[in-house]
Amino acid sequence: MTQPASFSSIFDEDINLKGLFEILNPENNLVLADDMMLSDANGTILRVSETYEKNFGFAHDSIVGKSAFDLEAAGVFTPCITAEVIRQKRKITATQTINHTHKNVMTVGIPLFDDQGELKYAVCFNTVSMEQINAIQRNYRHPQDSIQQYSQEIAELRTRATSTSLVFKSSSMQRLWTLMQNTANTKANILITGETGVGKSAVAKTIHAMSNRAAGPFIEVNCAVLHENLIESELFGYEKGAFTGAATGGKIGKIELANHGTLFLDEIGELPPHIQSKLLQLIQEKTIERLSGTRKIELDFRLLVATNRNLEEEVQRGLFRSDLFYRLNVIRIHIPPLRARTEDIFPLAHQFLARFCAEYGKTLSFSPRFLTFLEQYDWPGNVRQLENLIERMVITVQDPIIDVSALPLEYTGEAVPPAELLAGSGTLAERMDAYESQIIREAYRRCGTTVAVARELGISQATAARKIQKYVSNRS
């Protein structure tokens, strides 16, 4: 189509072209096709563009010189925009059907007046046709759907990247992730269950990070490591002079520190009965009293708890309060063991490798044989065991590639059994120490907490903690 300025040569000098130029202004953001029809004030068609004839199947002499009103009456156009512009003497934008080709086009009709305000011409432009619009929509519908899907995935990945270190690929963890998203902003108590080392603490931190309490504190308490005589003061705090050795100014408890945030009680099954009663009261009233205090303190926090025990069985055995269990078990999130979701092993291993390489200033990679080992190993210690192994390998391996040849003996099946330990060389004390080490390590692998190890072996919790520190923590 010619530039707007050239239209002045088509019309009489006294014609006001303001309306035409306003329509053609790029600021109107109107997409015009090259189809144009010009008629005089009586409706006689003076000219059409070559593209008009071509696009709509008109021979030149079949339309030029004809009356727009006659063409309308003959059903060539429905409606005829040119005729409507002449009748109404105003700009009209409407869908016009060219019946013999069954095409629907958006058409803009413009009246042109002389200096005395008399109608002299009607100009009609076709914009992009409805068929073209529908085709464009069809062509772009699939990409748009894909873009929407990718946008949702990117948003989810951004949420995960900014709020959590959780890495997973398995369908079971995908379902768990959806449940976490759906419950993060609720006030309901959440009970997180799973074997030792599956990542219960990581899930709790993620729920907090995704919630509307993310700006508040996240207070984590491992109930298994708190001494029974100190657990109440640690959780609820105390006023000055509450007991011998108490801080002179008193102390704020862990529960109170979680105000306006999230309180996460790990290994909830280790709580003694009298603390279970106080926790039940806390959940019901959302108030606490510090030890030796008389003032009730109102609190606002989200409660998350976790355990590797079967609390239903604990309730039946009378070891855990049933009313507390039902208060805690509003939403259950069960984390499958790593051996049940092998798809997550590689992503986790690579995440740990990247983290520890950055921490220890190394550049390492896994051999194919090592990756096969990771996938086939049973992982009784779950994600925590995998993390500890990768850290150990990053520290000890000197080659750029981590291979199975560098695995510790306990992973290769070459560890010395107890009978051979006792029959081997060394003093009696050394042999007994080696045997005790294996007992403690095996008990801790099964039980996961100092309290459970102490109960199984018939020793005090303090002794269990000391021996685990000696034989497990110092050798990991």
Coordinates of C-alpha atoms in Angstrom, one line a residue:
M1 CA 0.0 0.0 0.0
T2 CA 1.3 3.5 -0.7
Q3 CA 2.3 5.9 2.1
P4 CA -0.6 8.1 3.5
A5 CA 0.8 11.3 2.0
S6 CA 0.3 10.0 -1.5
F7 CA -3.5 9.8 -1.0
S8 CA -3.7 13.6 -1.7
S9 CA -3.2 12.9 -5.4
I10 CA -6.3 10.6 -5.4
F11 CA -8.8 13.1 -3.9
D12 CA -9.9 16.6 -4.7
E13 CA -7.9 19.4 -3.1
D14 CA -10.7 20.4 -0.8
I15 CA -11.0 17.0 0.9
N16 CA -10.2 16.8 4.6
L17 CA -7.9 13.7 5.0
K18 CA -7.6 14.0 8.7
G19 CA -9.8 11.0 9.4
L20 CA -7.9 8.8 6.9
F21 CA -4.5 9.7 8.4
E22 CA -5.7 9.1 11.9
I23 CA -6.6 5.5 10.9
L24 CA -3.3 5.0 9.2
N25 CA -1.3 6.3 12.2
P26 CA 1.0 3.6 13.5
E27 CA 0.2 4.5 17.0
N28 CA -3.3 3.0 16.5
N29 CA -1.6 -0.4 16.4
L30 CA -4.1 -1.5 13.6
V31 CA -2.9 -4.2 11.3
L32 CA -4.1 -3.3 7.8
A33 CA -4.0 -5.6 4.8
D34 CA -3.3 -4.3 1.3
D35 CA -7.0 -4.5 0.4
M36 CA -8.7 -1.1 -0.3
M37 CA -11.9 0.1 -1.9
L38 CA -12.7 3.7 -2.8
S39 CA -16.2 5.0 -3.6
D40 CA -17.8 8.4 -4.1
A41 CA -20.6 9.8 -2.0
N42 CA -23.3 8.0 -4.1
G43 CA -21.7 4.6 -3.5
T44 CA -20.2 4.2 -7.0
I45 CA -16.9 2.3 -6.6
L46 CA -14.1 4.3 -8.1
R47 CA -11.2 1.9 -7.6
V48 CA -10.0 -1.1 -5.7
S49 CA -6.5 -2.3 -5.1
E50 CA -5.0 -5.1 -7.1
T51 CA -4.7 -7.2 -4.0
Y52 CA -8.4 -6.7 -3.4
E53 CA -9.3 -8.2 -6.7
K54 CA -6.8 -11.0 -6.3
N55 CA -7.7 -11.9 -2.7
F56 CA -11.5 -11.9 -3.1
G57 CA -11.8 -13.2 -6.7
F58 CA -13.2 -10.1 -8.4
A59 CA -12.6 -9.2 -12.0
H60 CA -11.7 -5.5 -12.4
D61 CA -14.8 -4.7 -14.4
S62 CA -17.1 -6.7 -12.1
I63 CA -16.7 -4.3 -9.2
V64 CA -15.2 -0.9 -10.3
G65 CA -18.1 1.4 -11.5
K66 CA -20.7 -0.7 -9.7
S67 CA -22.9 0.7 -6.9
A68 CA -22.0 -0.5 -3.4
F69 CA -25.8 -0.5 -2.7
D70 CA -26.5 -2.7 -5.7
L71 CA -23.7 -5.1 -4.6
E72 CA -25.2 -5.2 -1.2
A73 CA -28.6 -5.9 -2.5
A74 CA -27.2 -8.7 -4.7
G75 CA -25.6 -10.3 -1.7
V76 CA -22.1 -9.8 -2.7
F77 CA -21.3 -8.2 0.7
T78 CA -23.0 -8.8 4.0
P79 CA -23.1 -6.1 5.2
C80 CA -21.6 -3.7 2.8
I81 CA -19.4 -1.5 4.9
T82 CA -19.1 1.2 2.1
A83 CA -22.9 1.5 2.0
E84 CA -23.0 1.7 5.8
V85 CA -20.4 4.5 5.9
I86 CA -22.4 6.5 3.3
R87 CA -25.6 6.0 5.2
Q88 CA -24.3 6.8 8.7
K89 CA -21.6 9.3 7.6
R90 CA -19.2 8.0 10.3
K91 CA -16.3 5.6 10.7
I92 CA -17.4 1.9 11.0
T93 CA -15.4 -1.1 12.0
A94 CA -17.1 -4.4 11.5
T95 CA -16.8 -8.0 10.1
Q96 CA -17.8 -8.1 6.4
T97 CA -18.6 -11.3 4.6
I98 CA -17.6 -11.6 0.9
N99 CA -20.2 -14.3 0.1
H100 CA -19.0 -15.8 -3.2
T101 CA -15.7 -16.7 -1.5
H102 CA -17.2 -17.3 1.9
K103 CA -14.5 -15.1 3.5
N104 CA -15.0 -13.0 6.6
V105 CA -12.8 -10.0 7.0
M106 CA -12.5 -7.2 9.5
T107 CA -13.1 -4.0 7.6
V108 CA -12.6 -0.3 8.6
G109 CA -14.7 2.2 6.6
I110 CA -13.9 5.9 6.7
P111 CA -16.0 8.9 5.4
L112 CA -14.1 11.8 3.8
F113 CA -15.7 15.2 3.8
D114 CA -14.9 18.4 1.9
D115 CA -14.3 21.8 3.6
Q116 CA -18.0 22.5 3.8
G117 CA -18.7 19.2 5.6
E118 CA -20.3 17.4 2.6
L119 CA -19.5 13.7 2.2
K120 CA -17.4 13.2 -0.9
Y121 CA -15.8 9.7 -0.6
A122 CA -15.9 6.5 1.4
V123 CA -12.7 4.5 1.8
C124 CA -12.6 0.9 3.1
F125 CA -9.6 -1.1 4.3
N126 CA -9.6 -4.7 5.2
T127 CA -7.6 -5.7 8.2
V128 CA -6.3 -9.2 8.8
S129 CA -9.1 -11.6 7.9
M130 CA -10.9 -13.7 10.5
E131 CA -9.6 -16.8 8.8
Q132 CA -6.1 -15.5 9.1
I133 CA -6.7 -14.7 12.8
N134 CA -8.1 -18.2 13.4
A135 CA -5.2 -19.8 11.6
I136 CA -2.7 -17.8 13.7
Q137 CA -4.5 -18.8 16.8
R138 CA -4.4 -22.5 15.8
N139 CA -0.7 -22.3 14.8
Y140 CA 0.2 -20.6 18.1
R141 CA -2.1 -22.5 20.4
H142 CA 0.3 -25.4 20.9
P143 CA 3.4 -23.2 21.4
Q144 CA 1.4 -21.1 23.9
D145 CA 0.3 -24.2 25.8
S146 CA 3.9 -25.3 25.9
I147 CA 5.1 -21.9 27.0
Q148 CA 2.5 -22.0 29.8
Q149 CA 3.6 -25.4 30.9
Y150 CA 7.3 -24.4 30.8
S151 CA 6.5 -21.2 32.7
Q152 CA 4.8 -23.2 35.4
E153 CA 7.8 -25.6 35.5
I154 CA 10.3 -22.7 35.7
A155 CA 8.2 -21.1 38.5
E156 CA 8.3 -24.3 40.4
L157 CA 12.0 -24.8 39.8
R158 CA 12.6 -21.2 40.9
T159 CA 10.6 -21.9 44.1
R160 CA 12.6 -25.0 44.7
A161 CA 15.9 -23.2 44.0
T162 CA 15.2 -20.3 46.3
S163 CA 13.6 -22.1 49.1
T164 CA 15.1 -25.5 49.4
S165 CA 18.1 -27.8 48.7
L166 CA 15.8 -30.7 48.0
V167 CA 16.7 -32.6 44.8
F168 CA 14.6 -35.4 43.4
K169 CA 13.3 -37.0 40.3
S170 CA 11.2 -39.9 41.4
S171 CA 7.4 -39.8 41.1
S172 CA 7.0 -40.6 44.8
M173 CA 8.9 -37.4 45.7
Q174 CA 7.1 -35.4 43.1
R175 CA 3.8 -36.4 44.8
L176 CA 5.4 -35.5 48.2
W177 CA 6.5 -32.1 46.8
T178 CA 2.9 -31.3 45.6
L179 CA 1.6 -32.1 49.1
M180 CA 4.2 -29.8 50.6
Q181 CA 3.2 -27.0 48.3
N182 CA -0.5 -27.5 49.1
T183 CA 0.0 -27.5 52.8
A184 CA 2.9 -25.0 53.3
N185 CA 0.7 -22.0 54.0
T186 CA -1.9 -23.8 56.2
K187 CA -1.8 -23.8 60.0
A188 CA -2.2 -27.5 60.3
N189 CA 0.3 -29.6 62.3
I190 CA 2.4 -31.8 60.1
L191 CA 3.8 -35.2 61.1
I192 CA 6.9 -36.1 58.9
T193 CA 7.8 -39.8 59.0
G194 CA 10.5 -42.0 57.5
E195 CA 13.6 -43.9 58.3
T196 CA 16.7 -42.3 59.8
G197 CA 18.5 -40.2 57.2
V198 CA 15.8 -39.9 54.6
G199 CA 15.8 -36.1 55.0
K200 CA 13.0 -35.2 57.4
S201 CA 14.8 -32.1 58.6
A202 CA 15.3 -30.9 55.0
V203 CA 11.6 -31.4 54.3
A204 CA 10.6 -29.4 57.4
K205 CA 13.0 -26.6 56.4
T206 CA 11.5 -26.5 52.9
I207 CA 7.9 -26.3 54.2
H208 CA 9.0 -23.4 56.3
A209 CA 10.8 -21.7 53.4
M210 CA 7.7 -22.1 51.1
S211 CA 5.3 -20.8 53.8
N212 CA 4.1 -17.3 54.6
R213 CA 6.2 -17.7 57.8
A214 CA 9.5 -17.9 55.8
A215 CA 10.6 -14.5 57.2
G216 CA 10.2 -15.7 60.7
P217 CA 12.5 -18.0 62.7
F218 CA 12.9 -21.8 62.0
I219 CA 13.7 -23.5 65.4
E220 CA 14.7 -27.1 65.2
V221 CA 14.9 -29.3 68.3
N222 CA 16.2 -32.8 68.2
C223 CA 14.3 -34.4 71.1
A224 CA 16.6 -37.4 71.1
V225 CA 19.7 -35.5 72.1
L226 CA 18.2 -33.5 75.0
H227 CA 18.9 -34.8 78.4
E228 CA 15.8 -35.9 80.2
N229 CA 16.5 -33.7 83.2
L230 CA 17.0 -30.6 80.9
I231 CA 14.4 -31.1 78.2
E232 CA 11.7 -29.2 79.9
S233 CA 13.8 -26.1 80.5
E234 CA 15.2 -26.3 77.0
L235 CA 11.8 -26.4 75.4
F236 CA 9.8 -24.1 77.7
G237 CA 12.5 -21.9 79.2
Y238 CA 12.8 -20.8 82.8
E239 CA 12.8 -17.8 85.1
K240 CA 15.8 -16.8 87.2
G241 CA 16.4 -19.0 90.2
A242 CA 14.4 -21.9 88.7
F243 CA 17.0 -24.5 89.6
T244 CA 20.6 -24.8 90.8
G245 CA 22.9 -23.7 88.0
A246 CA 20.2 -21.8 86.1
A247 CA 21.2 -18.6 84.4
T248 CA 20.8 -15.6 86.6
G249 CA 18.5 -13.8 84.1
G250 CA 16.5 -16.9 83.2
K251 CA 16.3 -18.2 79.6
I252 CA 13.9 -18.2 76.7
G253 CA 13.0 -21.7 75.6
K254 CA 13.1 -23.1 72.1
I255 CA 9.3 -23.0 71.8
E256 CA 9.2 -19.3 72.6
L257 CA 12.0 -18.6 70.1
A258 CA 9.8 -20.0 67.4
N259 CA 7.2 -17.3 67.9
H260 CA 5.9 -16.0 64.5
G261 CA 7.8 -18.8 62.8
T262 CA 8.1 -22.5 62.7
L263 CA 8.9 -25.0 65.5
F264 CA 10.3 -28.3 64.3
L265 CA 10.5 -31.1 66.8
D266 CA 12.6 -33.9 65.4
E267 CA 12.4 -37.4 66.9
I268 CA 9.2 -36.5 68.6
G269 CA 8.8 -40.1 69.8
E270 CA 11.7 -39.7 72.2
L271 CA 9.7 -37.2 74.4
P272 CA 9.1 -38.4 77.9
P273 CA 5.4 -38.7 79.1
H274 CA 5.4 -35.5 81.2
I275 CA 6.7 -33.4 78.3
Q276 CA 4.1 -35.0 76.0
S277 CA 1.4 -33.7 78.3
K278 CA 2.8 -30.2 78.3
L279 CA 3.2 -30.3 74.5
L280 CA -0.5 -31.3 74.1
Q281 CA -1.5 -28.4 76.3
L282 CA 0.7 -26.1 74.2
I283 CA -1.0 -27.2 71.0
Q284 CA -4.4 -26.7 72.5
E285 CA -3.8 -23.3 74.1
K286 CA -0.8 -21.9 72.2
T287 CA 0.5 -20.5 75.5
I288 CA 3.4 -21.5 77.7
E289 CA 4.7 -20.9 81.2
R290 CA 8.4 -20.9 81.8
L291 CA 9.7 -23.0 84.6
S292 CA 9.1 -21.2 87.9
G293 CA 7.1 -18.6 86.0
T294 CA 3.5 -17.6 86.7
R295 CA 2.8 -15.6 83.5
K296 CA 1.2 -17.2 80.5
I297 CA 2.9 -16.3 77.3
E298 CA 0.8 -16.4 74.1
L299 CA 2.6 -17.7 71.1
D300 CA 2.0 -17.9 67.3
F301 CA 4.0 -20.6 65.6
R302 CA 3.6 -23.5 63.1
L303 CA 4.3 -26.9 64.5
L304 CA 6.1 -29.6 62.4
V305 CA 7.3 -32.8 64.0
A306 CA 9.2 -35.9 62.7
T307 CA 9.9 -39.4 63.8
N308 CA 11.5 -42.6 62.5
R309 CA 9.2 -44.6 64.9
N310 CA 5.8 -46.1 64.2
L311 CA 3.8 -43.9 66.5
E312 CA 0.7 -45.9 66.1
E313 CA 2.5 -48.9 67.6
E314 CA 3.9 -46.6 70.3
V315 CA 0.4 -45.5 71.2
Q316 CA -0.8 -49.1 71.4
R317 CA 2.1 -49.9 73.7
G318 CA 1.3 -47.0 75.9
L319 CA 4.6 -45.2 75.2
F320 CA 3.0 -42.2 73.3
R321 CA -0.2 -40.3 74.2
S322 CA -3.0 -41.1 71.7
D323 CA -4.5 -37.6 72.1
L324 CA -1.2 -36.0 71.3
F325 CA -0.7 -38.3 68.3
Y326 CA -4.0 -37.3 66.8
R327 CA -3.2 -33.7 67.3
L328 CA 0.1 -34.1 65.5
N329 CA -1.1 -36.3 62.8
V330 CA -3.3 -33.8 61.0
I331 CA -1.2 -34.0 57.8
R332 CA 1.1 -36.9 57.3
I333 CA 4.1 -36.6 55.0
H334 CA 5.9 -39.9 54.6
I335 CA 9.4 -39.8 53.0
P336 CA 10.2 -43.1 51.2
P337 CA 13.7 -44.6 51.9
L338 CA 16.3 -44.0 49.3
R339 CA 16.3 -47.6 48.1
A340 CA 12.7 -47.2 47.1
R341 CA 13.4 -44.2 44.9
T342 CA 16.6 -45.0 43.0
E343 CA 15.9 -42.3 40.5
D344 CA 16.9 -39.8 43.1
I345 CA 20.3 -41.3 43.8
F346 CA 22.2 -39.7 40.8
P347 CA 20.7 -36.2 41.3
L348 CA 21.5 -36.3 45.0
A349 CA 25.0 -37.6 44.4
H350 CA 25.9 -34.9 41.9
Q351 CA 24.5 -32.2 44.1
F352 CA 26.6 -33.5 47.0
L353 CA 29.7 -33.8 44.8
A354 CA 29.3 -30.2 43.6
R355 CA 28.8 -28.9 47.1
F356 CA 31.8 -30.7 48.6
C357 CA 34.1 -30.0 45.7
A358 CA 33.4 -26.3 46.2
E359 CA 33.9 -26.6 49.9
Y360 CA 37.2 -28.5 49.7
G361 CA 38.5 -26.8 46.5
K362 CA 38.5 -29.8 44.3
T363 CA 37.4 -30.8 40.8
L364 CA 36.2 -34.4 40.7
S365 CA 33.8 -36.5 38.7
F366 CA 32.2 -40.0 39.1
S367 CA 33.3 -43.0 37.0
P368 CA 30.6 -45.1 35.4
R369 CA 31.5 -48.0 37.7
F370 CA 31.0 -45.7 40.7
L371 CA 27.6 -44.5 39.5
T372 CA 26.5 -48.2 39.0
F373 CA 27.6 -48.9 42.5
L374 CA 25.6 -46.0 43.9
E375 CA 22.5 -47.1 42.0
Q376 CA 22.8 -50.8 43.2
Y377 CA 23.7 -50.2 46.8
D378 CA 20.9 -50.6 49.4
W379 CA 21.6 -47.4 51.4
P380 CA 20.4 -48.4 54.8
G381 CA 21.4 -45.0 56.1
N382 CA 19.5 -43.3 53.3
V383 CA 20.3 -39.8 52.0
R384 CA 22.5 -39.0 55.0
Q385 CA 24.6 -42.0 54.3
L386 CA 25.0 -41.0 50.7
E387 CA 25.9 -37.5 51.6
N388 CA 28.5 -38.7 54.1
L389 CA 30.0 -41.1 51.6
I390 CA 30.4 -38.4 48.9
E391 CA 32.0 -36.0 51.4
R392 CA 34.4 -38.8 52.5
M393 CA 35.3 -39.6 48.9
V394 CA 35.9 -35.9 48.0
I395 CA 38.2 -35.6 51.0
T396 CA 40.2 -38.8 50.5
V397 CA 40.3 -39.4 46.7
Q398 CA 43.4 -38.0 45.0
D399 CA 42.5 -38.9 41.4
P400 CA 40.3 -36.6 39.4
I401 CA 37.7 -39.4 38.9
I402 CA 36.0 -41.1 41.9
D403 CA 36.0 -44.9 41.3
V404 CA 34.8 -47.9 43.3
S405 CA 38.4 -48.8 44.0
A406 CA 38.5 -45.9 46.5
L407 CA 35.4 -47.1 48.4
P408 CA 35.8 -47.7 52.2
L409 CA 35.9 -51.3 53.3
E410 CA 32.4 -51.3 54.7
Y411 CA 31.0 -50.7 51.3
T412 CA 33.0 -53.3 49.4
G413 CA 32.0 -56.3 51.6
E414 CA 35.6 -56.7 52.8
A415 CA 35.1 -55.5 56.4
V416 CA 36.4 -57.9 59.0
P417 CA 33.6 -59.8 60.8
P418 CA 33.5 -59.9 64.6
A419 CA 34.9 -63.5 64.9
E420 CA 38.0 -62.5 62.9
L421 CA 38.3 -59.3 64.9
L422 CA 38.5 -61.3 68.1
A423 CA 41.0 -63.8 66.6
G424 CA 43.2 -61.2 65.1
S425 CA 46.4 -59.7 66.4
G426 CA 46.6 -56.9 69.0
T427 CA 46.1 -56.6 72.7
L428 CA 42.9 -57.7 74.5
A429 CA 42.0 -54.0 74.9
E430 CA 42.5 -53.3 71.2
R431 CA 40.5 -56.3 70.2
M432 CA 37.7 -55.5 72.6
D433 CA 37.7 -51.9 71.4
A434 CA 37.4 -53.0 67.8
Y435 CA 34.5 -55.3 68.7
E436 CA 32.7 -52.6 70.7
S437 CA 33.2 -50.3 67.7
Q438 CA 31.3 -52.6 65.4
I439 CA 28.5 -53.2 68.0
I440 CA 28.0 -49.4 68.4
R441 CA 28.2 -48.6 64.7
E442 CA 25.7 -51.4 63.9
A443 CA 23.3 -50.4 66.7
Y444 CA 23.4 -46.7 65.6
R445 CA 22.8 -47.7 62.0
R446 CA 19.6 -49.6 63.0
C447 CA 18.3 -47.2 65.7
G448 CA 19.4 -43.8 64.6
T449 CA 19.3 -42.0 68.0
T450 CA 21.3 -42.1 71.2
V451 CA 18.2 -42.9 73.2
A452 CA 17.3 -45.9 71.0
V453 CA 20.9 -47.2 71.1
A454 CA 20.9 -46.9 74.9
R455 CA 17.6 -48.7 75.2
E456 CA 18.8 -51.5 72.9
L457 CA 22.2 -52.1 74.5
G458 CA 21.1 -51.5 78.1
I459 CA 23.3 -48.5 78.7
S460 CA 22.7 -44.9 79.6
Q461 CA 22.0 -42.3 77.0
A462 CA 25.1 -40.4 78.0
T463 CA 27.2 -43.5 77.5
A464 CA 25.6 -44.2 74.2
A465 CA 26.2 -40.6 73.0
R466 CA 29.9 -40.8 74.1
K467 CA 30.5 -44.1 72.3
I468 CA 28.7 -42.9 69.1
Q469 CA 30.9 -39.8 69.1
K470 CA 34.0 -42.0 69.5
Y471 CA 33.2 -44.8 67.0
V472 CA 30.8 -43.2 64.5
S473 CA 31.2 -39.4 64.3
N474 CA 35.0 -39.4 64.6
R475 CA 35.3 -42.0 61.8
S476 CA 32.7 -40.8 59.3

